[in-house]
PDB file of N, CA and C in Angstrom:
ATOM      1  N   MET A 231      -3.918 -33.694 -11.467  1.00  0.00           N
ATOM      2  CA  MET A 231      -4.176 -32.649 -12.277  1.00  0.00           C
ATOM      3  C   MET A 231      -4.073 -33.195 -13.688  1.00  0.00           C
ATOM      4  N   GLU A 232      -5.270 -32.780 -14.009  1.00  0.00           N
ATOM      5  CA  GLU A 232      -5.040 -33.343 -15.930  1.00  0.00           C
ATOM      6  C   GLU A 232      -3.923 -32.780 -16.742  1.00  0.00           C
ATOM      7  N   GLN A 233      -3.487 -32.691 -17.703  1.00  0.00           N
ATOM      8  CA  GLN A 233      -2.118 -32.322 -18.402  1.00  0.00           C
ATOM      9  C   GLN A 233      -2.686 -31.327 -19.184  1.00  0.00           C
ATOM     10  N   THR A 234      -2.372 -29.961 -19.748  1.00  0.00           N
ATOM     11  CA  THR A 234      -3.594 -29.308 -20.824  1.00  0.00           C
ATOM     12  C   THR A 234      -2.243 -28.300 -21.095  1.00  0.00           C
ATOM     13  N   THR A 235      -2.722 -28.685 -23.071  1.00  0.00           N
ATOM     14  CA  THR A 235      -1.419 -27.892 -23.792  1.00  0.00           C
ATOM     15  C   THR A 235      -2.023 -27.015 -24.370  1.00  0.00           C
ATOM     16  N   THR A 236      -3.115 -26.102 -23.649  1.00  0.00           N
ATOM     17  CA  THR A 236      -3.869 -24.610 -24.075  1.00  0.00           C
ATOM     18  C   THR A 236      -2.508 -23.932 -23.970  1.00  0.00           C
ATOM     19  N   LYS A 237      -2.616 -22.640 -24.698  1.00  0.00           N
ATOM     20  CA  LYS A 237      -1.708 -21.994 -24.345  1.00  0.00           C
ATOM     21  C   LYS A 237      -2.291 -20.697 -23.467  1.00  0.00           C
ATOM     22  N   THR A 238      -1.796 -20.004 -22.417  1.00  0.00           N
ATOM     23  CA  THR A 238      -2.305 -19.102 -21.752  1.00  0.00           C
ATOM     24  C   THR A 238      -2.665 -18.186 -22.321  1.00  0.00           C
ATOM     25  N   THR A 239      -3.565 -17.141 -22.259  1.00  0.00           N
ATOM     26  CA  THR A 239      -3.754 -15.489 -23.056  1.00  0.00           C
ATOM     27  C   THR A 239      -2.998 -14.512 -22.264  1.00  0.00           C
ATOM     28  N   TRP A 240      -2.753 -15.055 -21.327  1.00  0.00           N
ATOM     29  CA  TRP A 240      -1.648 -13.769 -20.230  1.00  0.00           C
ATOM     30  C   TRP A 240      -0.464 -14.504 -19.767  1.00  0.00           C
ATOM     31  N   THR A 241       0.620 -13.298 -19.532  1.00  0.00           N
ATOM     32  CA  THR A 241       1.829 -14.686 -18.836  1.00  0.00           C
ATOM     33  C   THR A 241       1.915 -12.987 -17.969  1.00  0.00           C
ATOM     34  N   LEU A 242       2.938 -14.225 -16.570  1.00  0.00           N
ATOM     35  CA  LEU A 242       3.425 -13.011 -15.981  1.00  0.00           C
ATOM     36  C   LEU A 242       5.034 -12.234 -16.330  1.00  0.00           C
ATOM     37  N   PRO A 243       4.864 -11.532 -15.873  1.00  0.00           N
ATOM     38  CA  PRO A 243       6.405 -10.943 -16.352  1.00  0.00           C
ATOM     39  C   PRO A 243       7.261 -11.578 -15.295  1.00  0.00           C
ATOM     40  N   GLN A 244       8.708 -11.958 -16.263  1.00  0.00           N
ATOM     41  CA  GLN A 244       9.477 -12.741 -15.324  1.00  0.00           C
ATOM     42  C   GLN A 244      10.511 -11.880 -14.583  1.00  0.00           C
ATOM     43  N   THR A 245      10.355 -10.868 -14.926  1.00  0.00           N
ATOM     44  CA  THR A 245      11.068  -9.600 -13.762  1.00  0.00           C
ATOM     45  C   THR A 245      10.328 -10.005 -12.645  1.00  0.00           C
ATOM     46  N   ARG A 246       9.676  -9.879 -12.829  1.00  0.00           N
ATOM     47  CA  ARG A 246       8.435  -9.824 -11.435  1.00  0.00           C
ATOM     48  C   ARG A 246       8.688 -11.361 -10.283  1.00  0.00           C
ATOM     49  N   VAL A 247       8.892 -12.351 -11.630  1.00  0.00           N
ATOM     50  CA  VAL A 247       8.860 -13.570 -10.880  1.00  0.00           C
ATOM     51  C   VAL A 247      10.391 -13.502 -10.357  1.00  0.00           C
ATOM     52  N   LYS A 248      11.164 -13.130 -10.855  1.00  0.00           N
ATOM     53  CA  LYS A 248      12.903 -13.663 -10.484  1.00  0.00           C
ATOM     54  C   LYS A 248      12.501 -11.836  -9.214  1.00  0.00           C
ATOM     55  N   LYS A 249      12.105 -11.135  -9.137  1.00  0.00           N
ATOM     56  CA  LYS A 249      12.077 -10.629  -7.790  1.00  0.00           C
ATOM     57  C   LYS A 249      11.845 -10.850  -6.436  1.00  0.00           C
ATOM     58  N   ILE A 250      10.754 -11.883  -6.713  1.00  0.00           N
ATOM     59  CA  ILE A 250      10.215 -12.651  -5.528  1.00  0.00           C
ATOM     60  C   ILE A 250      11.139 -14.189  -5.273  1.00  0.00           C
ATOM     61  N   MET A 251      11.288 -14.377  -6.101  1.00  0.00           N
ATOM     62  CA  MET A 251      12.294 -15.638  -5.815  1.00  0.00           C
ATOM     63  C   MET A 251      13.466 -14.888  -5.194  1.00  0.00           C
ATOM     64  N   LYS A 252      13.938 -13.724  -5.576  1.00  0.00           N
ATOM     65  CA  LYS A 252      15.200 -13.044  -4.944  1.00  0.00           C
ATOM     66  C   LYS A 252      15.550 -12.828  -3.300  1.00  0.00           C
ATOM     67  N   LEU A 253      13.583 -12.822  -3.203  1.00  0.00           N
ATOM     68  CA  LEU A 253      13.389 -12.523  -1.878  1.00  0.00           C
ATOM     69  C   LEU A 253      13.458 -13.480  -1.072  1.00  0.00           C
ATOM     70  N   ASP A 254      13.733 -14.918  -1.407  1.00  0.00           N
ATOM     71  CA  ASP A 254      14.012 -15.586  -0.528  1.00  0.00           C
ATOM     72  C   ASP A 254      15.796 -15.767   0.044  1.00  0.00           C
ATOM     73  N   GLU A 255      16.073 -15.286   0.751  1.00  0.00           N
ATOM     74  CA  GLU A 255      17.288 -15.374   1.724  1.00  0.00           C
ATOM     75  C   GLU A 255      18.582 -16.461   1.082  1.00  0.00           C
ATOM     76  N   ASP A 256      17.409 -17.392   0.910  1.00  0.00           N
ATOM     77  CA  ASP A 256      18.715 -18.783   0.902  1.00  0.00           C
ATOM     78  C   ASP A 256      19.128 -18.868  -0.505  1.00  0.00           C
ATOM     79  N   SER A 257      18.139 -17.886  -1.620  1.00  0.00           N
ATOM     80  CA  SER A 257      18.642 -18.244  -3.013  1.00  0.00           C
ATOM     81  C   SER A 257      19.832 -17.048  -3.411  1.00  0.00           C
ATOM     82  N   LEU A 258      20.808 -17.434  -4.137  1.00  0.00           N
ATOM     83  CA  LEU A 258      22.135 -17.208  -4.053  1.00  0.00           C
ATOM     84  C   LEU A 258      21.849 -16.540  -5.344  1.00  0.00           C
ATOM     85  N   LEU A 259      21.793 -17.532  -6.513  1.00  0.00           N
ATOM     86  CA  LEU A 259      21.943 -16.912  -7.825  1.00  0.00           C
ATOM     87  C   LEU A 259      20.763 -17.687  -8.138  1.00  0.00           C
ATOM     88  N   VAL A 260      19.988 -16.600  -9.424  1.00  0.00           N
ATOM     89  CA  VAL A 260      18.626 -17.189  -9.776  1.00  0.00           C
ATOM     90  C   VAL A 260      18.914 -17.420 -11.527  1.00  0.00           C
ATOM     91  N   ARG A 261      18.932 -18.212 -12.192  1.00  0.00           N
ATOM     92  CA  ARG A 261      19.121 -18.353 -13.500  1.00  0.00           C
ATOM     93  C   ARG A 261      17.882 -18.022 -14.553  1.00  0.00           C
ATOM     94  N   GLU A 262      18.248 -17.962 -15.537  1.00  0.00           N
ATOM     95  CA  GLU A 262      16.856 -17.278 -16.196  1.00  0.00           C
ATOM     96  C   GLU A 262      15.579 -18.522 -16.601  1.00  0.00           C
ATOM     97  N   GLU A 263      16.944 -19.280 -17.258  1.00  0.00           N
ATOM     98  CA  GLU A 263      16.309 -21.019 -16.734  1.00  0.00           C
ATOM     99  C   GLU A 263      15.580 -21.042 -15.868  1.00  0.00           C
ATOM    100  N   THR A 264      15.468 -20.966 -15.044  1.00  0.00           N
ATOM    101  CA  THR A 264      14.927 -21.267 -13.698  1.00  0.00           C
ATOM    102  C   THR A 264      13.608 -20.431 -13.611  1.00  0.00           C
ATOM    103  N   VAL A 265      14.338 -19.538 -13.596  1.00  0.00           N
ATOM    104  CA  VAL A 265      13.062 -18.097 -14.046  1.00  0.00           C
ATOM    105  C   VAL A 265      12.098 -18.427 -14.503  1.00  0.00           C
ATOM    106  N   ALA A 266      12.557 -19.056 -16.116  1.00  0.00           N
ATOM    107  CA  ALA A 266      11.630 -19.559 -17.137  1.00  0.00           C
ATOM    108  C   ALA A 266      10.323 -20.401 -16.631  1.00  0.00           C
ATOM    109  N   VAL A 267      11.154 -21.262 -16.168  1.00  0.00           N
ATOM    110  CA  VAL A 267      10.830 -22.523 -15.602  1.00  0.00           C
ATOM    111  C   VAL A 267       9.510 -22.291 -14.438  1.00  0.00           C
ATOM    112  N   VAL A 268      10.064 -21.471 -13.428  1.00  0.00           N
ATOM    113  CA  VAL A 268       8.906 -21.411 -12.117  1.00  0.00           C
ATOM    114  C   VAL A 268       7.817 -20.262 -12.876  1.00  0.00           C
ATOM    115  N   THR A 269       8.184 -19.488 -13.768  1.00  0.00           N
ATOM    116  CA  THR A 269       6.727 -18.587 -14.385  1.00  0.00           C
ATOM    117  C   THR A 269       6.000 -18.771 -15.427  1.00  0.00           C
ATOM    118  N   LYS A 270       6.619 -19.830 -15.741  1.00  0.00           N
ATOM    119  CA  LYS A 270       5.539 -20.788 -16.467  1.00  0.00           C
ATOM    120  C   LYS A 270       4.714 -21.847 -15.835  1.00  0.00           C
ATOM    121  N   ALA A 271       4.892 -22.363 -14.727  1.00  0.00           N
ATOM    122  CA  ALA A 271       4.685 -23.432 -13.498  1.00  0.00           C
ATOM    123  C   ALA A 271       3.446 -22.547 -12.882  1.00  0.00           C
ATOM    124  N   THR A 272       3.100 -21.719 -12.344  1.00  0.00           N
ATOM    125  CA  THR A 272       3.006 -20.559 -12.090  1.00  0.00           C
ATOM    126  C   THR A 272       1.729 -20.024 -13.029  1.00  0.00           C
ATOM    127  N   GLU A 273       1.961 -19.775 -14.167  1.00  0.00           N
ATOM    128  CA  GLU A 273       0.922 -19.942 -15.022  1.00  0.00           C
ATOM    129  C   GLU A 273       0.185 -20.702 -15.206  1.00  0.00           C
ATOM    130  N   LEU A 274       0.294 -22.072 -15.269  1.00  0.00           N
ATOM    131  CA  LEU A 274      -0.439 -23.176 -15.269  1.00  0.00           C
ATOM    132  C   LEU A 274      -1.389 -23.518 -13.921  1.00  0.00           C
ATOM    133  N   PHE A 275       0.039 -23.471 -12.445  1.00  0.00           N
ATOM    134  CA  PHE A 275      -1.025 -23.577 -11.853  1.00  0.00           C
ATOM    135  C   PHE A 275      -2.074 -22.461 -11.453  1.00  0.00           C
ATOM    136  N   ILE A 276      -2.153 -21.308 -11.880  1.00  0.00           N
ATOM    137  CA  ILE A 276      -3.151 -20.467 -11.825  1.00  0.00           C
ATOM    138  C   ILE A 276      -4.532 -20.789 -12.752  1.00  0.00           C
ATOM    139  N   ASP A 277      -4.071 -21.290 -13.746  1.00  0.00           N
ATOM    140  CA  ASP A 277      -4.746 -21.575 -14.939  1.00  0.00           C
ATOM    141  C   ASP A 277      -5.804 -22.909 -14.626  1.00  0.00           C
ATOM    142  N   TYR A 278      -4.953 -23.515 -14.074  1.00  0.00           N
ATOM    143  CA  TYR A 278      -5.909 -24.225 -13.217  1.00  0.00           C
ATOM    144  C   TYR A 278      -7.064 -24.488 -12.187  1.00  0.00           C
ATOM    145  N   LEU A 279      -6.223 -23.711 -11.110  1.00  0.00           N
ATOM    146  CA  LEU A 279      -6.783 -22.894 -10.120  1.00  0.00           C
ATOM    147  C   LEU A 279      -8.009 -22.140 -10.487  1.00  0.00           C
ATOM    148  N   VAL A 280      -8.422 -21.270 -11.622  1.00  0.00           N
ATOM    149  CA  VAL A 280      -9.358 -20.794 -12.097  1.00  0.00           C
ATOM    150  C   VAL A 280      -9.929 -21.316 -12.880  1.00  0.00           C
ATOM    151  N   LYS A 281      -9.671 -22.240 -13.698  1.00  0.00           N
ATOM    152  CA  LYS A 281     -10.511 -23.280 -14.641  1.00  0.00           C
ATOM    153  C   LYS A 281     -11.313 -24.135 -13.445  1.00  0.00           C
ATOM    154  N   GLU A 282     -10.894 -24.550 -12.268  1.00  0.00           N
ATOM    155  CA  GLU A 282     -11.555 -25.148 -11.414  1.00  0.00           C
ATOM    156  C   GLU A 282     -12.864 -24.789 -10.807  1.00  0.00           C
ATOM    157  N   SER A 283     -12.774 -23.388 -10.295  1.00  0.00           N
ATOM    158  CA  SER A 283     -13.187 -22.383  -9.625  1.00  0.00           C
ATOM    159  C   SER A 283     -14.346 -21.633 -10.487  1.00  0.00           C
ATOM    160  N   ILE A 284     -14.067 -21.643 -11.840  1.00  0.00           N
ATOM    161  CA  ILE A 284     -15.548 -21.249 -12.697  1.00  0.00           C
ATOM    162  C   ILE A 284     -16.330 -22.519 -13.192  1.00  0.00           C
ATOM    163  N   GLN A 285     -15.914 -23.617 -12.917  1.00  0.00           N
ATOM    164  CA  GLN A 285     -16.481 -24.984 -13.971  1.00  0.00           C
ATOM    165  C   GLN A 285     -18.353 -24.449 -13.982  1.00  0.00           C
ATOM    166  N   ASP A 286     -18.982 -23.905 -12.527  1.00  0.00           N
ATOM    167  CA  ASP A 286     -20.026 -23.731 -12.668  1.00  0.00           C
ATOM    168  C   ASP A 286     -20.348 -22.505 -13.155  1.00  0.00           C
ATOM    169  N   ASN A 287     -19.978 -21.284 -13.457  1.00  0.00           N
ATOM    170  CA  ASN A 287     -19.926 -20.148 -13.695  1.00  0.00           C
ATOM    171  C   ASN A 287     -19.393 -19.636 -14.983  1.00  0.00           C
ATOM    172  N   LYS A 288     -19.497 -20.249 -15.711  1.00  0.00           N
ATOM    173  CA  LYS A 288     -18.622 -19.809 -16.428  1.00  0.00           C
ATOM    174  C   LYS A 288     -18.117 -18.509 -16.935  1.00  0.00           C
ATOM    175  N   ASP A 289     -18.403 -17.544 -16.439  1.00  0.00           N
ATOM    176  CA  ASP A 289     -18.227 -16.143 -16.912  1.00  0.00           C
ATOM    177  C   ASP A 289     -17.866 -15.194 -15.771  1.00  0.00           C
ATOM    178  N   LYS A 290     -17.402 -15.896 -14.994  1.00  0.00           N
ATOM    179  CA  LYS A 290     -16.772 -14.762 -13.989  1.00  0.00           C
ATOM    180  C   LYS A 290     -16.432 -16.040 -12.793  1.00  0.00           C
ATOM    181  N   LEU A 291     -15.693 -15.277 -12.086  1.00  0.00           N
ATOM    182  CA  LEU A 291     -14.806 -16.240 -10.845  1.00  0.00           C
ATOM    183  C   LEU A 291     -15.209 -15.231  -9.654  1.00  0.00           C
ATOM    184  N   SER A 292     -15.663 -15.708  -8.566  1.00  0.00           N
ATOM    185  CA  SER A 292     -15.824 -15.057  -7.349  1.00  0.00           C
ATOM    186  C   SER A 292     -14.744 -15.794  -6.356  1.00  0.00           C
ATOM    187  N   TYR A 293     -14.640 -15.069  -5.065  1.00  0.00           N
ATOM    188  CA  TYR A 293     -14.246 -15.223  -4.193  1.00  0.00           C
ATOM    189  C   TYR A 293     -14.438 -16.507  -3.908  1.00  0.00           C
ATOM    190  N   LYS A 294     -16.038 -16.748  -3.657  1.00  0.00           N
ATOM    191  CA  LYS A 294     -16.939 -17.880  -2.941  1.00  0.00           C
ATOM    192  C   LYS A 294     -16.024 -19.303  -3.895  1.00  0.00           C
ATOM    193  N   ALA A 295     -16.318 -19.280  -5.320  1.00  0.00           N
ATOM    194  CA  ALA A 295     -16.040 -19.993  -5.319  1.00  0.00           C
ATOM    195  C   ALA A 295     -14.230 -20.744  -5.191  1.00  0.00           C
ATOM    196  N   LEU A 296     -13.515 -19.739  -5.489  1.00  0.00           N
ATOM    197  CA  LEU A 296     -12.501 -20.070  -5.838  1.00  0.00           C
ATOM    198  C   LEU A 296     -11.722 -20.988  -4.122  1.00  0.00           C
ATOM    199  N   SER A 297     -12.773 -19.771  -2.990  1.00  0.00           N
ATOM    200  CA  SER A 297     -12.607 -20.466  -1.577  1.00  0.00           C
ATOM    201  C   SER A 297     -12.924 -22.141  -1.553  1.00  0.00           C
ATOM    202  N   GLU A 298     -14.340 -22.097  -2.231  1.00  0.00           N
ATOM    203  CA  GLU A 298     -14.631 -23.632  -1.953  1.00  0.00           C
ATOM    204  C   GLU A 298     -14.074 -24.648  -3.301  1.00  0.00           C
ATOM    205  N   THR A 299     -13.117 -24.157  -4.262  1.00  0.00           N
ATOM    206  CA  THR A 299     -12.405 -24.838  -4.922  1.00  0.00           C
ATOM    207  C   THR A 299     -10.896 -25.737  -3.967  1.00  0.00           C
ATOM    208  N   VAL A 300     -10.416 -24.236  -3.230  1.00  0.00           N
ATOM    209  CA  VAL A 300      -9.372 -24.809  -2.517  1.00  0.00           C
ATOM    210  C   VAL A 300      -9.690 -25.581  -1.073  1.00  0.00           C
ATOM    211  N   HIS A 301     -11.009 -25.436  -1.101  1.00  0.00           N
ATOM    212  CA  HIS A 301     -11.087 -26.277   0.210  1.00  0.00           C
ATOM    213  C   HIS A 301     -11.519 -27.651  -0.040  1.00  0.00           C
ATOM    214  N   SER A 302     -12.258 -27.493  -1.221  1.00  0.00           N
ATOM    215  CA  SER A 302     -12.698 -28.946  -2.050  1.00  0.00           C
ATOM    216  C   SER A 302     -11.736 -30.005  -2.699  1.00  0.00           C
ATOM    217  N   ILE A 303     -10.478 -29.489  -3.307  1.00  0.00           N
ATOM    218  CA  ILE A 303      -9.520 -30.516  -3.840  1.00  0.00           C
ATOM    219  C   ILE A 303      -8.103 -30.496  -2.814  1.00  0.00           C
ATOM    220  N   PRO A 304      -7.991 -31.788  -2.441  1.00  0.00           N
ATOM    221  CA  PRO A 304      -7.015 -31.965  -1.554  1.00  0.00           C
ATOM    222  C   PRO A 304      -5.822 -31.431  -1.868  1.00  0.00           C
ATOM    223  N   ALA A 305      -5.412 -31.623  -2.853  1.00  0.00           N
ATOM    224  CA  ALA A 305      -4.047 -30.534  -3.703  1.00  0.00           C
ATOM    225  C   ALA A 305      -4.071 -29.486  -3.253  1.00  0.00           C
ATOM    226  N   LEU A 306      -4.845 -28.822  -3.004  1.00  0.00           N
ATOM    227  CA  LEU A 306      -4.643 -27.561  -2.949  1.00  0.00           C
ATOM    228  C   LEU A 306      -5.352 -26.952  -1.236  1.00  0.00           C
ATOM    229  N   HIS A 307      -5.304 -28.068  -0.693  1.00  0.00           N
ATOM    230  CA  HIS A 307      -5.509 -27.579   0.515  1.00  0.00           C
ATOM    231  C   HIS A 307      -4.333 -26.908   1.371  1.00  0.00           C
ATOM    232  N   PHE A 308      -3.327 -26.428   1.170  1.00  0.00           N
ATOM    233  CA  PHE A 308      -2.180 -25.762   1.264  1.00  0.00           C
ATOM    234  C   PHE A 308      -2.728 -23.931   1.316  1.00  0.00           C
ATOM    235  N   LEU A 309      -3.426 -23.825   0.280  1.00  0.00           N
ATOM    236  CA  LEU A 309      -4.448 -22.334   0.504  1.00  0.00           C
ATOM    237  C   LEU A 309      -4.949 -22.607   0.989  1.00  0.00           C
ATOM    238  N   ARG A 310      -5.500 -23.129   2.422  1.00  0.00           N
ATOM    239  CA  ARG A 310      -6.894 -22.923   3.355  1.00  0.00           C
ATOM    240  C   ARG A 310      -6.548 -21.483   3.821  1.00  0.00           C
ATOM    241  N   GLU A 311      -5.242 -21.344   4.524  1.00  0.00           N
ATOM    242  CA  GLU A 311      -4.855 -20.262   5.612  1.00  0.00           C
ATOM    243  C   GLU A 311      -5.089 -19.300   4.809  1.00  0.00           C
ATOM    244  N   LEU A 312      -4.456 -19.370   3.525  1.00  0.00           N
ATOM    245  CA  LEU A 312      -4.655 -17.900   2.430  1.00  0.00           C
ATOM    246  C   LEU A 312      -6.219 -17.916   1.703  1.00  0.00           C
ATOM    247  N   VAL A 313      -6.541 -18.656   1.411  1.00  0.00           N
ATOM    248  CA  VAL A 313      -8.544 -18.426   1.101  1.00  0.00           C
ATOM    249  C   VAL A 313      -8.975 -18.925   1.747  1.00  0.00           C
ATOM    250  N   PRO A 314      -9.280 -18.261   2.792  1.00  0.00           N
ATOM    251  CA  PRO A 314     -10.250 -19.010   3.986  1.00  0.00           C
ATOM    252  C   PRO A 314     -12.063 -18.877   3.894  1.00  0.00           C
ATOM    253  N   GLU A 315     -12.802 -20.005   4.044  1.00  0.00           N
ATOM    254  CA  GLU A 315     -13.812 -20.045   3.141  1.00  0.00           C
ATOM    255  C   GLU A 315     -14.665 -18.671   3.782  1.00  0.00           C
ATOM    256  N   LYS A 316     -15.427 -18.124   2.983  1.00  0.00           N
ATOM    257  CA  LYS A 316     -15.991 -17.180   2.999  1.00  0.00           C
ATOM    258  C   LYS A 316     -17.381 -17.055   3.914  1.00  0.00           C
ATOM    259  N   VAL A 317     -17.531 -16.161   4.978  1.00  0.00           N
ATOM    260  CA  VAL A 317     -18.221 -16.354   6.379  1.00  0.00           C
ATOM    261  C   VAL A 317     -19.372 -14.829   6.109  1.00  0.00           C
ATOM    262  N   ASN A 318     -20.249 -15.163   6.857  1.00  0.00           N
ATOM    263  CA  ASN A 318     -21.248 -13.851   6.874  1.00  0.00           C
ATOM    264  C   ASN A 318     -20.707 -12.839   8.162  1.00  0.00           C
ATOM    265  N   GLY A 319     -20.637 -11.568   8.117  1.00  0.00           N
ATOM    266  CA  GLY A 319     -20.192 -10.359   8.767  1.00  0.00           C
ATOM    267  C   GLY A 319     -20.588 -10.570  10.031  1.00  0.00           C
ATOM    268  N   GLU A 320     -22.061 -11.216  10.310  1.00  0.00           N
ATOM    269  CA  GLU A 320     -23.015 -10.964  11.537  1.00  0.00           C
ATOM    270  C   GLU A 320     -21.917 -12.285  12.201  1.00  0.00           C
ATOM    271  N   TYR A 321     -22.138 -13.020  11.567  1.00  0.00           N
ATOM    272  CA  TYR A 321     -21.300 -15.052  12.238  1.00  0.00           C
ATOM    273  C   TYR A 321     -20.294 -14.544  12.983  1.00  0.00           C
ATOM    274  N   LEU A 322     -19.347 -13.454  12.134  1.00  0.00           N
ATOM    275  CA  LEU A 322     -17.937 -13.155  12.796  1.00  0.00           C
ATOM    276  C   LEU A 322     -17.928 -12.198  14.287  1.00  0.00           C
ATOM    277  N   LEU A 323     -18.869 -10.983  14.378  1.00  0.00           N
ATOM    278  CA  LEU A 323     -18.973 -10.158  15.365  1.00  0.00           C
ATOM    279  C   LEU A 323     -19.573 -11.429  16.567  1.00  0.00           C
ATOM    280  N   PHE A 324     -20.646 -12.248  15.894  1.00  0.00           N
ATOM    281  CA  PHE A 324     -21.568 -13.300  17.161  1.00  0.00           C
ATOM    282  C   PHE A 324     -20.159 -13.831  17.670  1.00  0.00           C
ATOM    283  N   ARG A 325     -19.350 -14.963  16.695  1.00  0.00           N
ATOM    284  CA  ARG A 325     -17.926 -15.179  17.393  1.00  0.00           C
ATOM    285  C   ARG A 325     -17.033 -14.631  18.152  1.00  0.00           C
ATOM    286  N   ASP A 326     -16.856 -13.433  17.941  1.00  0.00           N
ATOM    287  CA  ASP A 326     -15.865 -12.298  18.722  1.00  0.00           C
ATOM    288  C   ASP A 326     -16.600 -11.760  19.663  1.00  0.00           C
ATOM    289  N   ALA A 327     -17.883 -11.620  20.123  1.00  0.00           N
ATOM    290  CA  ALA A 327     -18.862 -11.872  21.387  1.00  0.00           C
ATOM    291  C   ALA A 327     -18.616 -12.619  22.100  1.00  0.00           C
ATOM    292  N   SER A 328     -18.828 -13.603  21.704  1.00  0.00           N
ATOM    293  CA  SER A 328     -18.809 -15.155  22.039  1.00  0.00           C
ATOM    294  C   SER A 328     -17.507 -15.303  22.752  1.00  0.00           C
ATOM    295  N   ASN A 329     -16.740 -15.335  22.224  1.00  0.00           N
ATOM    296  CA  ASN A 329     -14.910 -15.989  22.447  1.00  0.00           C
ATOM    297  C   ASN A 329     -14.727 -14.418  23.519  1.00  0.00           C
ATOM    298  N   GLU A 330     -15.490 -13.622  23.545  1.00  0.00           N
ATOM    299  CA  GLU A 330     -15.096 -12.294  24.882  1.00  0.00           C
ATOM    300  C   GLU A 330     -15.828 -12.476  25.497  1.00  0.00           C
ATOM    301  N   GLN A 331     -16.757 -12.808  25.920  1.00  0.00           N
ATOM    302  CA  GLN A 331     -17.672 -13.616  26.920  1.00  0.00           C
ATOM    303  C   GLN A 331     -16.724 -14.767  28.102  1.00  0.00           C
ATOM    304  N   VAL A 332     -16.318 -15.478  27.127  1.00  0.00           N
ATOM    305  CA  VAL A 332     -15.593 -17.346  27.587  1.00  0.00           C
ATOM    306  C   VAL A 332     -14.088 -16.715  28.094  1.00  0.00           C
ATOM    307  N   ALA A 333     -13.514 -15.267  27.135  1.00  0.00           N
ATOM    308  CA  ALA A 333     -12.603 -15.039  27.749  1.00  0.00           C
ATOM    309  C   ALA A 333     -12.893 -14.364  29.567  1.00  0.00           C
ATOM    310  N   ASN A 334     -13.782 -13.231  29.534  1.00  0.00           N
ATOM    311  CA  ASN A 334     -13.813 -12.923  30.327  1.00  0.00           C
ATOM    312  C   ASN A 334     -14.517 -14.093  31.761  1.00  0.00           C
ATOM    313  N   SER A 335     -15.281 -14.425  31.512  1.00  0.00           N
ATOM    314  CA  SER A 335     -15.850 -15.792  33.004  1.00  0.00           C
ATOM    315  C   SER A 335     -14.539 -16.546  32.520  1.00  0.00           C
ATOM    316  N   HIS A 336     -13.379 -16.868  32.040  1.00  0.00           N
ATOM    317  CA  HIS A 336     -12.420 -17.643  32.530  1.00  0.00           C
ATOM    318  C   HIS A 336     -11.291 -16.367  33.536  1.00  0.00           C
ATOM    319  N   GLU A 337     -11.524 -15.033  33.374  1.00  0.00           N
ATOM    320  CA  GLU A 337     -10.496 -14.596  33.807  1.00  0.00           C
ATOM    321  C   GLU A 337     -11.138 -14.327  35.372  1.00  0.00           C
ATOM    322  N   GLU A 338     -12.390 -14.055  35.253  1.00  0.00           N
ATOM    323  CA  GLU A 338     -13.443 -14.030  37.109  1.00  0.00           C
ATOM    324  C   GLU A 338     -12.947 -15.978  37.526  1.00  0.00           C
ATOM    325  N   GLN A 339     -12.600 -16.521  36.737  1.00  0.00           N
ATOM    326  CA  GLN A 339     -12.867 -18.022  37.609  1.00  0.00           C
ATOM    327  C   GLN A 339     -11.010 -17.883  38.208  1.00  0.00           C
ATOM    328  N   ILE A 340     -10.191 -17.429  37.505  1.00  0.00           N
ATOM    329  CA  ILE A 340      -8.968 -17.522  37.978  1.00  0.00           C
ATOM    330  C   ILE A 340      -8.990 -16.594  39.136  1.00  0.00           C
ATOM    331  N   GLU A 341      -9.267 -14.990  39.381  1.00  0.00           N
ATOM    332  CA  GLU A 341      -9.428 -14.457  40.136  1.00  0.00           C
ATOM    333  C   GLU A 341     -10.286 -14.704  41.790  1.00  0.00           C
TER     334      GLU A 341
END
């Protein structure tokens, strides 16, 4: 990731970030300084993700662009399950039908 000194034009609410941090059962006490740092890091991460995703299309962010970014940058691969590649609905129907046929034929072999 390249360093950026630009200031974001938006901010995340620190109270909401603190609530999310407290959802972790292992966290006993969350200090305000920690919340501020995590909030800023999250803002910078979101900025990076958006900037990488809209390089070709400067005026809007699409799911497809976001997904392609997540799947093409190794540092973002941890998000692949959360942001799967966009697939055609017909493909999903065909895939599900094929899986059902395979499962049925497997059951017939067992009997």
